[in-house]
Coordinates of C-alpha atoms in Angstrom, one line a residue:
Chain A
M1 CA 293.1 87.0 125.8
S2 CA 291.9 87.4 122.3
D3 CA 287.9 86.6 123.1
D4 CA 289.0 89.8 126.2
H5 CA 289.3 92.5 123.5
V6 CA 285.9 93.8 123.3
Y7 CA 284.3 93.9 126.9
L8 CA 288.1 95.5 127.8
T9 CA 287.7 98.6 125.9
L10 CA 284.4 98.6 127.1
A11 CA 285.6 102.4 128.4
E12 CA 287.4 103.9 126.0
G13 CA 286.5 106.1 123.1
H14 CA 284.6 104.9 120.3
E15 CA 285.5 106.6 116.9
D16 CA 281.7 105.3 116.2
D17 CA 279.6 106.2 118.7
T18 CA 277.1 107.4 116.7
R19 CA 276.4 104.2 115.4
W20 CA 274.1 103.8 118.6
A21 CA 271.3 105.9 117.8
Y22 CA 270.5 108.1 116.6
G23 CA 270.7 111.6 118.8
T24 CA 274.1 110.3 119.7
G25 CA 277.1 112.2 119.8
F26 CA 276.2 114.7 118.1
E27 CA 274.9 118.1 119.1
D28 CA 272.7 119.9 115.8
P29 CA 271.0 116.6 114.4
L30 CA 270.8 118.8 111.0
H31 CA 274.2 120.2 111.2
G32 CA 275.0 120.5 107.4
V33 CA 271.2 120.4 105.9
D34 CA 270.2 124.1 104.7
T35 CA 267.7 124.2 107.8
A36 CA 265.7 127.3 107.3
V37 CA 262.0 128.2 105.9
P38 CA 261.7 128.5 102.5
E39 CA 260.7 131.1 101.5
G40 CA 256.5 131.6 100.7
V41 CA 256.5 128.2 103.1
D42 CA 255.3 129.7 106.5
A43 CA 257.4 128.6 109.5
G44 CA 254.1 128.5 112.3
E45 CA 252.3 126.0 109.6
L46 CA 255.0 123.6 109.4
A47 CA 255.7 123.8 113.1
A48 CA 252.3 122.4 113.5
Q49 CA 252.2 120.2 110.8
C50 CA 255.8 118.1 111.9
V51 CA 254.4 118.5 115.8
A52 CA 250.9 116.8 114.4
L53 CA 252.3 114.7 112.8
A54 CA 255.1 113.2 114.9
D55 CA 252.4 112.6 117.9
D56 CA 251.3 110.5 114.9
A57 CA 254.3 107.9 115.2
L58 CA 254.7 108.4 118.7
V59 CA 251.5 108.1 119.5
G60 CA 251.4 104.7 117.4
A61 CA 255.0 103.5 118.5
Q62 CA 253.9 103.5 122.2
R63 CA 250.8 101.6 121.7
L64 CA 253.2 98.7 119.6
A65 CA 255.5 98.9 122.4
E66 CA 253.8 97.7 124.6
W67 CA 252.9 94.8 122.3
I68 CA 256.8 93.0 122.9
T69 CA 256.9 90.2 125.3
R70 CA 253.2 89.4 124.4
A71 CA 252.6 89.3 120.7
P72 CA 251.3 85.5 119.6
E73 CA 255.1 84.7 117.9
L74 CA 259.3 85.8 117.7
E75 CA 258.4 86.7 114.3
E76 CA 256.0 89.3 115.2
E77 CA 257.7 90.3 118.0
V78 CA 260.0 91.2 115.8
A79 CA 257.5 93.3 113.0
L80 CA 256.1 94.7 115.4
A81 CA 258.7 96.7 117.1
N82 CA 260.3 97.2 113.7
I83 CA 257.4 99.1 112.9
G84 CA 257.5 101.0 116.9
L85 CA 260.8 101.7 115.9
D86 CA 260.0 103.2 112.3
L87 CA 257.1 104.9 113.6
L88 CA 259.2 106.3 116.3
G89 CA 262.5 107.5 114.1
Q90 CA 260.5 109.7 111.9
A91 CA 258.5 111.5 115.1
R92 CA 261.8 112.4 116.5
L93 CA 263.0 113.5 113.5
L94 CA 259.8 115.4 113.0
Y95 CA 260.5 116.6 116.3
T96 CA 263.3 118.2 116.2
R97 CA 262.1 119.9 112.7
A98 CA 259.6 121.9 114.6
G99 CA 261.8 122.5 117.0
Q100 CA 263.7 124.6 114.7
V101 CA 261.0 126.0 112.8
D102 CA 258.6 127.6 115.3
G103 CA 261.0 130.1 117.1
T104 CA 261.0 128.1 120.3
G105 CA 264.5 126.7 119.9
R106 CA 262.4 123.5 121.8
D107 CA 264.6 119.4 121.6
E108 CA 262.9 116.6 120.9
D109 CA 262.4 115.0 124.1
A110 CA 260.5 118.4 125.4
Y111 CA 257.6 117.7 122.7
A112 CA 257.4 114.3 123.8
Y113 CA 258.1 114.1 127.6
F114 CA 256.9 118.5 128.7
R115 CA 253.6 118.6 127.0
D116 CA 250.0 117.7 128.3
P117 CA 247.8 115.3 126.5
A118 CA 245.5 119.0 125.7
D119 CA 248.5 120.1 123.3
F120 CA 249.2 116.5 121.4
R121 CA 247.4 117.2 117.8
N122 CA 247.8 113.1 117.9
V123 CA 244.3 111.9 115.7
T124 CA 242.2 109.8 118.0
L125 CA 242.3 105.3 116.2
A126 CA 246.0 106.3 117.2
E127 CA 245.5 106.5 121.3
L128 CA 242.9 103.5 121.7
P129 CA 243.9 101.3 123.9
G130 CA 245.8 98.0 122.2
G131 CA 243.0 94.6 121.8
D132 CA 243.7 92.0 120.2
F133 CA 245.8 91.1 117.8
A134 CA 242.8 91.7 115.0
F135 CA 242.5 94.9 116.3
T136 CA 246.2 96.1 116.4
V137 CA 246.7 94.2 112.5
V138 CA 243.8 96.2 111.1
R139 CA 244.6 99.9 112.8
L140 CA 247.6 99.4 111.5
L141 CA 246.4 98.7 108.6
V142 CA 244.6 102.0 108.1
L143 CA 246.9 103.9 109.8
S144 CA 249.8 103.1 107.8
S145 CA 247.5 103.3 104.5
W146 CA 246.4 106.0 105.3
R147 CA 249.5 108.0 105.8
L148 CA 251.5 106.5 103.5
A149 CA 249.3 108.5 100.5
H150 CA 250.1 111.8 102.8
F151 CA 253.9 111.1 102.9
R152 CA 254.0 110.2 99.6
R153 CA 252.5 113.7 98.9
L154 CA 254.4 115.4 100.9
T155 CA 257.3 114.2 99.4
G156 CA 256.9 116.7 97.3
H157 CA 257.0 119.5 100.0
P158 CA 259.3 123.4 100.0
D159 CA 260.3 122.3 103.0
P160 CA 263.3 120.1 102.5
V161 CA 263.4 118.7 106.0
L162 CA 260.2 117.6 105.7
A163 CA 259.8 116.6 102.2
A164 CA 263.1 114.3 102.8
V165 CA 261.6 112.9 105.9
A166 CA 258.1 111.7 104.3
A167 CA 260.2 110.0 101.3
K168 CA 262.2 108.1 104.2
G169 CA 258.8 107.5 105.9
V170 CA 258.0 105.6 102.3
K171 CA 259.6 103.6 102.6
E172 CA 258.9 101.8 105.6
L173 CA 255.7 102.3 105.6
T174 CA 255.2 100.1 102.7
Y175 CA 256.4 97.7 104.4
H176 CA 254.3 98.5 107.6
R177 CA 251.4 98.6 105.1
Q178 CA 252.4 95.0 103.9
Y179 CA 252.7 93.5 107.1
A180 CA 249.3 94.6 108.0
A181 CA 247.4 93.5 105.0
Q182 CA 249.4 89.8 105.1
W183 CA 248.6 89.3 108.2
C184 CA 244.6 91.0 107.7
V185 CA 244.0 88.1 104.7
R186 CA 245.6 85.8 106.9
L187 CA 243.5 85.3 110.3
G188 CA 240.5 87.1 107.4
D189 CA 240.8 83.4 105.9
G190 CA 242.0 82.1 108.9
T191 CA 239.5 80.6 111.1
D192 CA 236.4 81.4 112.5
E193 CA 237.7 83.0 115.5
S194 CA 239.9 85.0 114.0
H195 CA 237.4 86.4 110.4
R196 CA 235.0 87.4 113.9
R197 CA 237.9 88.9 115.5
M198 CA 238.6 90.0 111.4
R199 CA 235.3 91.7 111.2
A200 CA 234.9 93.0 115.3
A201 CA 238.2 94.5 114.1
L202 CA 236.8 96.4 111.1
E203 CA 233.6 97.7 113.0
Q204 CA 235.7 99.1 115.9
V205 CA 237.4 100.8 114.0
A206 CA 235.7 102.5 110.5
P207 CA 233.9 105.2 112.1
Y208 CA 237.7 106.9 112.8
L209 CA 238.0 106.5 109.0
G210 CA 236.1 110.0 108.6
E211 CA 238.3 112.1 111.4
L212 CA 241.5 111.1 109.2
H213 CA 240.1 112.5 106.0
A214 CA 239.3 115.2 107.7
A215 CA 243.3 115.4 108.8
H216 CA 244.9 114.9 105.1
D217 CA 241.6 113.7 102.5
V218 CA 244.1 110.5 101.4
R219 CA 240.4 109.4 100.9
D220 CA 240.8 107.0 97.6
E221 CA 243.5 106.1 98.4
V222 CA 243.1 104.5 101.9
A223 CA 239.5 102.8 100.2
D224 CA 241.7 101.1 97.4
D225 CA 243.6 99.5 100.3
L226 CA 241.2 98.6 102.4
R227 CA 238.7 97.4 99.2
Q228 CA 241.6 94.8 97.7
V229 CA 242.2 93.6 101.8
T230 CA 239.5 93.2 102.9
G231 CA 238.4 91.3 99.3
A232 CA 241.2 89.5 100.1
A233 CA 240.6 88.0 103.8
G234 CA 237.0 87.4 102.6
L235 CA 236.1 90.4 104.5
T236 CA 233.6 93.8 103.2
L237 CA 234.3 97.4 105.4
P238 CA 231.5 97.6 107.6
V239 CA 228.5 100.3 106.9
H240 CA 229.6 103.9 109.1
R241 CA 228.8 107.0 111.2
P242 CA 231.5 108.7 111.9
L243 CA 232.4 109.4 115.3
P244 CA 233.6 113.4 115.2
G245 CA 237.3 113.2 116.3
R246 CA 239.1 116.2 116.9
G247 CA 242.2 114.5 118.0
R248 CA 244.1 117.3 115.8
A249 CA 242.8 119.6 117.7
G250 CA 243.5 118.7 120.8
E251 CA 240.3 116.9 121.5
H252 CA 241.4 113.8 122.8
T253 CA 240.0 110.3 124.1
E254 CA 239.8 109.7 128.0
H255 CA 242.9 106.8 126.6
L256 CA 246.1 109.3 126.2
A257 CA 245.6 110.7 129.5
P258 CA 247.2 107.0 131.0
L259 CA 249.6 106.1 127.2
L260 CA 251.4 110.0 127.8
T261 CA 251.4 109.7 132.5
E262 CA 253.8 106.5 131.4
L263 CA 255.7 107.4 128.7
Q264 CA 256.7 110.5 130.2
G265 CA 256.7 109.7 134.0
V266 CA 260.9 108.7 134.3
A267 CA 261.8 112.2 132.6
R268 CA 259.1 114.0 134.4
A269 CA 260.7 113.2 137.5
H270 CA 263.3 113.7 137.1
P271 CA 263.9 117.5 136.0
G272 CA 267.2 118.6 135.3
A273 CA 268.6 115.7 134.6
T274 CA 269.9 114.4 131.2
W275 CA 269.2 110.3 129.7
Chain B
M1 CA 291.8 77.7 110.6
T2 CA 289.9 74.9 112.8
T3 CA 286.6 76.4 111.0
K4 CA 287.1 73.0 108.8
H5 CA 284.0 71.6 108.1
A6 CA 284.6 67.0 109.7
A7 CA 282.8 65.6 107.0
E8 CA 286.0 66.6 104.1
T9 CA 287.3 63.2 104.7
P10 CA 284.0 60.7 104.8
P11 CA 284.0 58.6 107.9
P12 CA 284.4 55.2 108.1
D13 CA 281.7 52.7 108.6
G14 CA 280.4 51.1 111.2
P15 CA 279.4 52.3 114.6
D16 CA 283.5 52.8 115.9
G17 CA 284.2 54.4 112.5
L18 CA 282.1 57.2 113.1
Q19 CA 282.5 57.6 116.8
E20 CA 286.6 57.5 116.0
H21 CA 285.5 60.4 113.1
F22 CA 283.8 61.5 115.8
D23 CA 286.8 62.0 118.8
T24 CA 288.8 62.7 115.5
T25 CA 286.8 65.9 114.4
I26 CA 287.1 67.4 118.2
A27 CA 291.1 67.2 118.9
R28 CA 291.2 68.1 114.8
D29 CA 289.4 71.9 117.2
Q30 CA 286.9 70.8 113.4
R31 CA 283.9 71.8 113.4
V32 CA 280.5 69.5 113.6
E33 CA 278.1 70.4 111.2
P34 CA 274.1 68.7 111.4
R35 CA 273.5 65.6 109.2
D36 CA 277.0 64.8 110.4
W37 CA 277.1 61.8 113.0
M38 CA 277.4 62.3 116.8
P39 CA 277.2 60.2 120.4
D40 CA 273.3 61.0 121.7
G41 CA 274.9 62.7 124.3
Y42 CA 276.9 65.6 122.5
R43 CA 273.4 65.9 121.0
R44 CA 271.7 66.1 123.8
T45 CA 273.4 68.0 125.7
L46 CA 274.0 70.8 123.2
V47 CA 269.8 70.9 123.0
R48 CA 269.9 71.6 126.3
Q49 CA 272.4 74.8 126.0
I50 CA 271.1 76.2 123.3
A51 CA 267.1 75.7 124.2
Q52 CA 268.5 77.0 127.3
H53 CA 270.3 80.0 126.1
A54 CA 267.9 80.7 123.6
H55 CA 264.6 80.4 126.1
S56 CA 267.2 83.4 128.8
E57 CA 267.2 85.7 125.0
I58 CA 263.3 85.4 125.8
I59 CA 262.9 85.3 129.2
G60 CA 265.9 88.1 129.6
M61 CA 263.2 90.4 127.1
Q62 CA 261.1 91.3 129.7
P63 CA 263.2 92.6 133.0
E64 CA 264.1 95.2 129.9
G65 CA 261.2 95.5 127.7
E66 CA 259.0 97.1 130.8
W67 CA 260.8 100.2 130.2
I68 CA 260.8 100.8 126.7
T69 CA 257.0 102.7 127.3
R70 CA 258.6 104.8 130.1
A71 CA 262.8 105.2 129.0
P72 CA 262.9 109.2 129.3
S73 CA 264.1 110.7 126.3
L74 CA 263.5 109.5 122.9
R75 CA 266.8 107.9 122.4
R76 CA 266.8 105.8 125.5
K77 CA 263.6 104.7 124.2
A78 CA 264.6 104.3 120.2
I79 CA 267.8 102.5 121.8
L80 CA 266.2 100.4 123.9
F81 CA 263.4 99.0 122.0
A82 CA 265.9 98.0 119.1
K83 CA 268.2 95.9 122.5
V84 CA 265.2 94.6 123.1
Q85 CA 264.5 93.2 119.3
D86 CA 267.9 92.4 119.1
E87 CA 266.9 89.7 121.6
A88 CA 263.8 88.5 120.1
G89 CA 266.7 87.9 117.3
H90 CA 269.0 86.1 119.1
G91 CA 266.3 83.7 120.5
L92 CA 264.9 83.4 117.0
Y93 CA 268.8 82.2 115.1
L94 CA 269.5 80.1 118.6
Y95 CA 265.8 78.0 118.8
S96 CA 266.7 77.8 115.2
A97 CA 270.2 76.2 116.4
A98 CA 268.7 73.9 117.8
E99 CA 266.0 73.2 115.7
T100 CA 269.6 71.4 113.2
L101 CA 270.1 69.4 116.1
G102 CA 266.4 68.0 115.8
A103 CA 264.6 69.9 118.0
D104 CA 261.6 71.4 117.4
R105 CA 261.4 75.3 118.7
D106 CA 257.6 74.9 119.9
D107 CA 258.2 71.5 121.8
L108 CA 260.8 74.3 124.1
T109 CA 258.5 76.6 124.1
E110 CA 255.6 74.4 125.6
R111 CA 259.5 72.8 128.6
L112 CA 260.1 76.0 128.7
I113 CA 256.9 77.9 130.1
E114 CA 255.9 74.0 131.8
G115 CA 259.3 74.7 133.9
R116 CA 261.2 71.4 132.3
Q117 CA 264.0 73.1 130.5
K118 CA 265.5 76.7 132.5
Y119 CA 266.9 79.8 132.1
S120 CA 269.7 82.9 132.9
S121 CA 269.1 82.6 136.3
I122 CA 269.8 86.4 136.4
F123 CA 266.5 87.2 134.6
N124 CA 264.2 85.9 137.2
Y125 CA 265.5 90.0 139.0
P126 CA 263.7 92.7 139.4
T127 CA 264.1 96.4 137.1
L128 CA 263.4 98.7 139.7
S129 CA 264.3 101.6 137.9
F130 CA 266.0 102.8 134.9
A131 CA 269.8 102.3 136.0
D132 CA 269.2 99.1 135.3
I133 CA 268.5 99.8 132.2
G134 CA 271.9 100.7 132.1
V135 CA 273.7 98.1 134.6
I136 CA 271.8 95.1 132.8
G137 CA 273.3 96.4 130.2
W138 CA 277.3 96.4 131.2
F139 CA 276.6 93.5 133.6
V140 CA 275.5 91.0 132.4
D141 CA 275.8 91.9 128.9
G142 CA 279.2 91.4 129.7
A143 CA 279.0 88.2 131.6
A144 CA 277.2 87.2 128.6
I145 CA 279.8 88.3 126.1
C146 CA 282.5 86.6 128.3
N147 CA 280.6 83.2 128.6
Q148 CA 279.7 83.4 124.7
V149 CA 283.0 85.1 122.9
P150 CA 284.7 81.4 123.6
L151 CA 280.9 79.7 122.1
C152 CA 282.0 81.2 119.1
R153 CA 284.5 77.9 118.0
S154 CA 281.8 75.5 120.6
S155 CA 282.5 72.9 118.4
Y156 CA 278.9 72.7 117.2
G157 CA 279.0 74.5 113.9
P158 CA 275.4 76.5 113.8
Y159 CA 276.1 77.4 117.4
A160 CA 278.5 78.5 117.4
R161 CA 278.1 80.6 113.9
A162 CA 274.8 81.8 115.7
M163 CA 277.2 82.9 118.8
V164 CA 279.2 84.9 116.1
R165 CA 276.7 87.0 116.0
I166 CA 274.9 86.9 119.0
C167 CA 278.0 87.8 120.4
K168 CA 278.6 91.6 118.1
E169 CA 275.4 92.9 118.8
E170 CA 275.5 92.5 122.9
S171 CA 278.6 93.9 123.0
F172 CA 277.1 96.6 121.1
H173 CA 274.7 96.7 124.4
Q174 CA 277.4 96.6 126.8
R175 CA 278.6 99.6 125.1
Q176 CA 275.6 101.3 125.0
G177 CA 274.3 99.9 128.7
Y178 CA 277.2 102.0 129.9
E179 CA 276.7 104.8 128.2
L180 CA 273.5 104.8 130.2
L181 CA 275.6 104.7 132.7
M182 CA 278.2 107.2 132.9
T183 CA 275.6 110.2 131.5
M184 CA 274.0 109.1 134.4
M185 CA 276.4 109.3 136.8
R186 CA 277.2 113.1 134.5
G187 CA 273.7 113.8 136.1
T188 CA 272.0 115.1 139.6
P189 CA 272.3 113.2 142.5
A190 CA 269.2 111.3 142.0
Q191 CA 271.2 110.2 138.9
R192 CA 273.9 108.9 140.3
G193 CA 272.0 107.4 143.5
M194 CA 269.9 105.3 141.7
V195 CA 272.8 103.9 139.4
Q196 CA 274.5 103.1 142.7
D197 CA 272.0 100.7 144.0
A198 CA 271.7 98.8 140.6
V199 CA 274.6 98.0 140.6
D200 CA 274.5 96.7 144.0
R201 CA 271.1 94.3 143.4
W202 CA 272.9 93.8 140.1
W203 CA 276.6 92.9 141.6
W204 CA 276.0 89.4 143.0
P205 CA 273.6 87.8 140.9
S206 CA 275.4 89.0 138.1
L207 CA 278.5 86.5 139.2
M208 CA 276.1 83.6 139.2
M209 CA 275.3 84.1 135.5
F210 CA 278.6 81.9 135.1
G211 CA 277.2 79.3 137.3
P212 CA 277.8 76.8 140.4
P213 CA 281.5 76.4 141.3
D214 CA 283.5 74.6 139.6
D215 CA 283.5 71.6 142.1
A216 CA 279.7 71.1 142.1
S217 CA 279.4 71.7 138.4
P218 CA 278.7 68.1 137.2
N219 CA 278.0 68.6 133.4
S220 CA 281.1 71.1 133.0
A221 CA 284.0 68.5 132.4
R222 CA 282.3 66.5 129.9
S223 CA 280.9 69.9 128.2
M224 CA 284.9 71.5 128.7
A225 CA 286.5 67.6 126.8
W226 CA 283.7 67.9 124.1
K227 CA 284.6 71.3 123.3
I228 CA 280.8 72.7 123.7
K229 CA 282.6 74.7 126.7
R230 CA 286.0 76.0 126.6
H231 CA 286.0 77.8 130.2
S232 CA 285.8 76.4 133.1
N233 CA 282.4 78.7 135.7
D234 CA 285.7 79.9 138.1
E235 CA 287.4 81.0 135.2
L236 CA 284.8 83.1 134.1
R237 CA 284.1 84.1 136.8
R238 CA 287.6 85.8 137.8
R239 CA 287.7 87.3 134.1
F240 CA 284.6 89.4 134.5
V241 CA 286.2 90.6 137.6
D242 CA 288.7 91.5 136.7
M243 CA 287.5 93.5 134.3
T244 CA 285.0 95.0 135.7
V245 CA 286.9 96.6 139.0
P246 CA 288.6 99.2 137.0
Q247 CA 285.5 100.2 134.6
A248 CA 283.7 100.8 138.0
E249 CA 286.3 102.9 139.1
K250 CA 285.7 104.8 136.6
L251 CA 281.9 105.3 136.4
G252 CA 282.6 105.5 140.4
V253 CA 281.0 103.6 141.7
T254 CA 281.0 101.2 144.7
L255 CA 280.4 97.3 143.8
P256 CA 278.7 95.3 146.7
D257 CA 281.9 93.5 147.7
P258 CA 284.1 94.1 150.9
E259 CA 286.3 91.7 150.0
L260 CA 287.4 92.7 146.6
R261 CA 291.2 93.4 146.2
W262 CA 293.6 93.0 144.0
N263 CA 296.5 90.4 144.4
E264 CA 299.3 90.9 143.4
E265 CA 301.2 87.5 143.9
T266 CA 298.0 85.9 141.2
G267 CA 297.6 88.3 139.1
H268 CA 293.7 88.7 139.4
H269 CA 291.2 89.9 142.1
D270 CA 290.1 88.0 145.1
F271 CA 286.7 88.6 145.8
G272 CA 284.0 87.2 148.2
T273 CA 281.2 84.7 148.0
P274 CA 278.0 84.2 146.3
D275 CA 275.3 83.1 147.8
W276 CA 275.3 80.1 146.4
D277 CA 271.9 78.9 148.3
E278 CA 270.8 81.9 146.8
L279 CA 271.6 80.3 143.1
T280 CA 269.9 77.5 144.2
R281 CA 266.2 78.9 144.7
V282 CA 267.1 80.4 142.2
I283 CA 266.8 78.3 139.8
K284 CA 265.1 76.1 141.7
G285 CA 261.0 78.6 140.6
E286 CA 262.3 80.3 143.8
G287 CA 263.6 84.3 142.6
P288 CA 261.6 87.3 143.4
C289 CA 260.1 87.6 139.5
N290 CA 260.7 83.5 138.3
A291 CA 256.7 83.2 138.5
Q292 CA 256.0 86.5 136.8
R293 CA 258.3 86.0 134.5
V294 CA 256.7 82.4 132.8
Q295 CA 253.2 83.1 133.5
R296 CA 253.9 86.2 131.3
R297 CA 255.4 84.4 128.4
R298 CA 252.9 81.7 128.8
T299 CA 250.0 84.0 128.6
A300 CA 251.8 85.1 125.5
H301 CA 251.4 82.2 123.8
E302 CA 248.6 80.8 125.3
E303 CA 246.3 83.9 123.8
G304 CA 248.7 84.2 120.3
A305 CA 247.2 80.7 119.7
W306 CA 244.8 81.2 118.1
V307 CA 246.7 83.5 115.2
R308 CA 249.0 81.2 115.1
E309 CA 246.4 78.8 114.2
A310 CA 244.6 80.9 111.7
A311 CA 247.9 81.5 109.7
T312 CA 248.5 77.4 109.6
A313 CA 244.9 77.6 108.2
H314 CA 244.6 80.6 105.4
A315 CA 248.1 78.6 104.5
A316 CA 246.1 75.4 104.4
R317 CA 243.8 76.4 102.3
Q318 CA 246.1 78.7 100.2
A319 CA 248.0 75.7 99.7
A320 CA 244.3 73.5 98.3
R321 CA 244.0 76.8 96.4
A322 CA 247.1 75.9 94.2
E323 CA 246.7 72.7 93.6
K324 CA 242.9 73.4 92.4
G325 CA 244.1 75.7 90.5
A326 CA 247.4 73.8 89.3
V327 CA 244.1 70.6 88.5
A328 CA 242.2 73.5 86.4

């Protein structure tokens, strides 16, 4: 019966297996790409830059994944998953690049699963616990605005791989920022309760802006985005005393370790396993 | 072609003419579309079936979604994240298909969280290890494919078209699940043990996904007459077993049924009888995770109420501002 075709051929090989996901059916993810480090680029610095940006993305994706089956509406389940998947994809390419240039030959999973919290270089804003939907969209707005401005600059980076990852990321981050901005406006302009929650979320996020600018100084672009969105939402960005966050130096809040325990638990329980 | 729109010939007036036109549409294997006249029972049956299907997609996100944050490789994390996202998308299509029949998504959600509408019993079982992710792909998506591929020819157009896309994605998920199991079976002894354990736990509940035996399935005959449903429960169950047995052999796992054997005479496998009392209990709400699943959905819905209210208030204010602007 023709209906059964897809099921009957399940156990056979498929030529299109690479459709499954990045990392399926090949050993060398950047096969055919010139992966030599260009002249004038410090390999150690490039690797550190890739790891830091990958850590921001992986930790951000993990927090978004926590929303799955808990979002306020099914459309938001789909959108938050989309954004989480984009960030996860960025993390994977950046870890892969780091492993090629830092001399260790590590693969993406070695970075994600077998480093301890103090080895992670993500900014601390990314690791703060989920909070409510207002906090989620405010954090997403700030992080995507900041990352987008930085990625725009990286599209001109002398390393062609990092430049290509950034170029791909710009398209994705433009959508993330748009999604977050729309919700910030809806919530700021919505009901008394949503307005109150937005004000609280801005209070919570604002002190972390200093750490972002210390990592990559794109403060003018971020300030423009925030001014535009808070203006349309009837909100004001609170004046804040910046927290001395130093995630880029491996100094984290108490929230990163439990996040990594959950992320890494199964992988670490089965050394030598392949998945 | 069997997909021709039923309304090409205008239906004759009067209830008898409408009924006759509907009957002819079904008899000719043509599609019934949202604006066509249809008997109330047909409409009710479809709303119930499509809503249950949509609820199953949404509740079905939970047992797998639990593992997104814990997936043991980034590749598996991406695959699982995307799969669960697809399920949310399927739920959305299906709620939309139900809305073409006059149902309201909010109302259907209320019915789900108040326990007035069901979802597939399979999602009331727990996911205890990462191997469960593979076995759910292989068995549960596999059983869903067996159930749903014939629905691509269902007599109701919007449902049939939604099923075409959903089935493509389900078969993709099934292959991903089977490939995970293949990889795990090539791994450590502990991984192989996890796979066999997951197979043992999910086999019988998967066979129950096809519903009660034909002689105890009260609605089946009418649904088949209306071509909402195309094959009987027992027929689909037998086909699932026949297709799965060689795949289990290739994988190197044992299906937990001592009565399972090939029957030369019938050209099918003989297999044991699922515990129908267990199915009845799970459907009644007494399965291992029923309360937890519905509670999670209820909590998400209730905790998200302020967000939905804010969006509605903002939209209303926007509309008012636009109107004011137009007047000025």
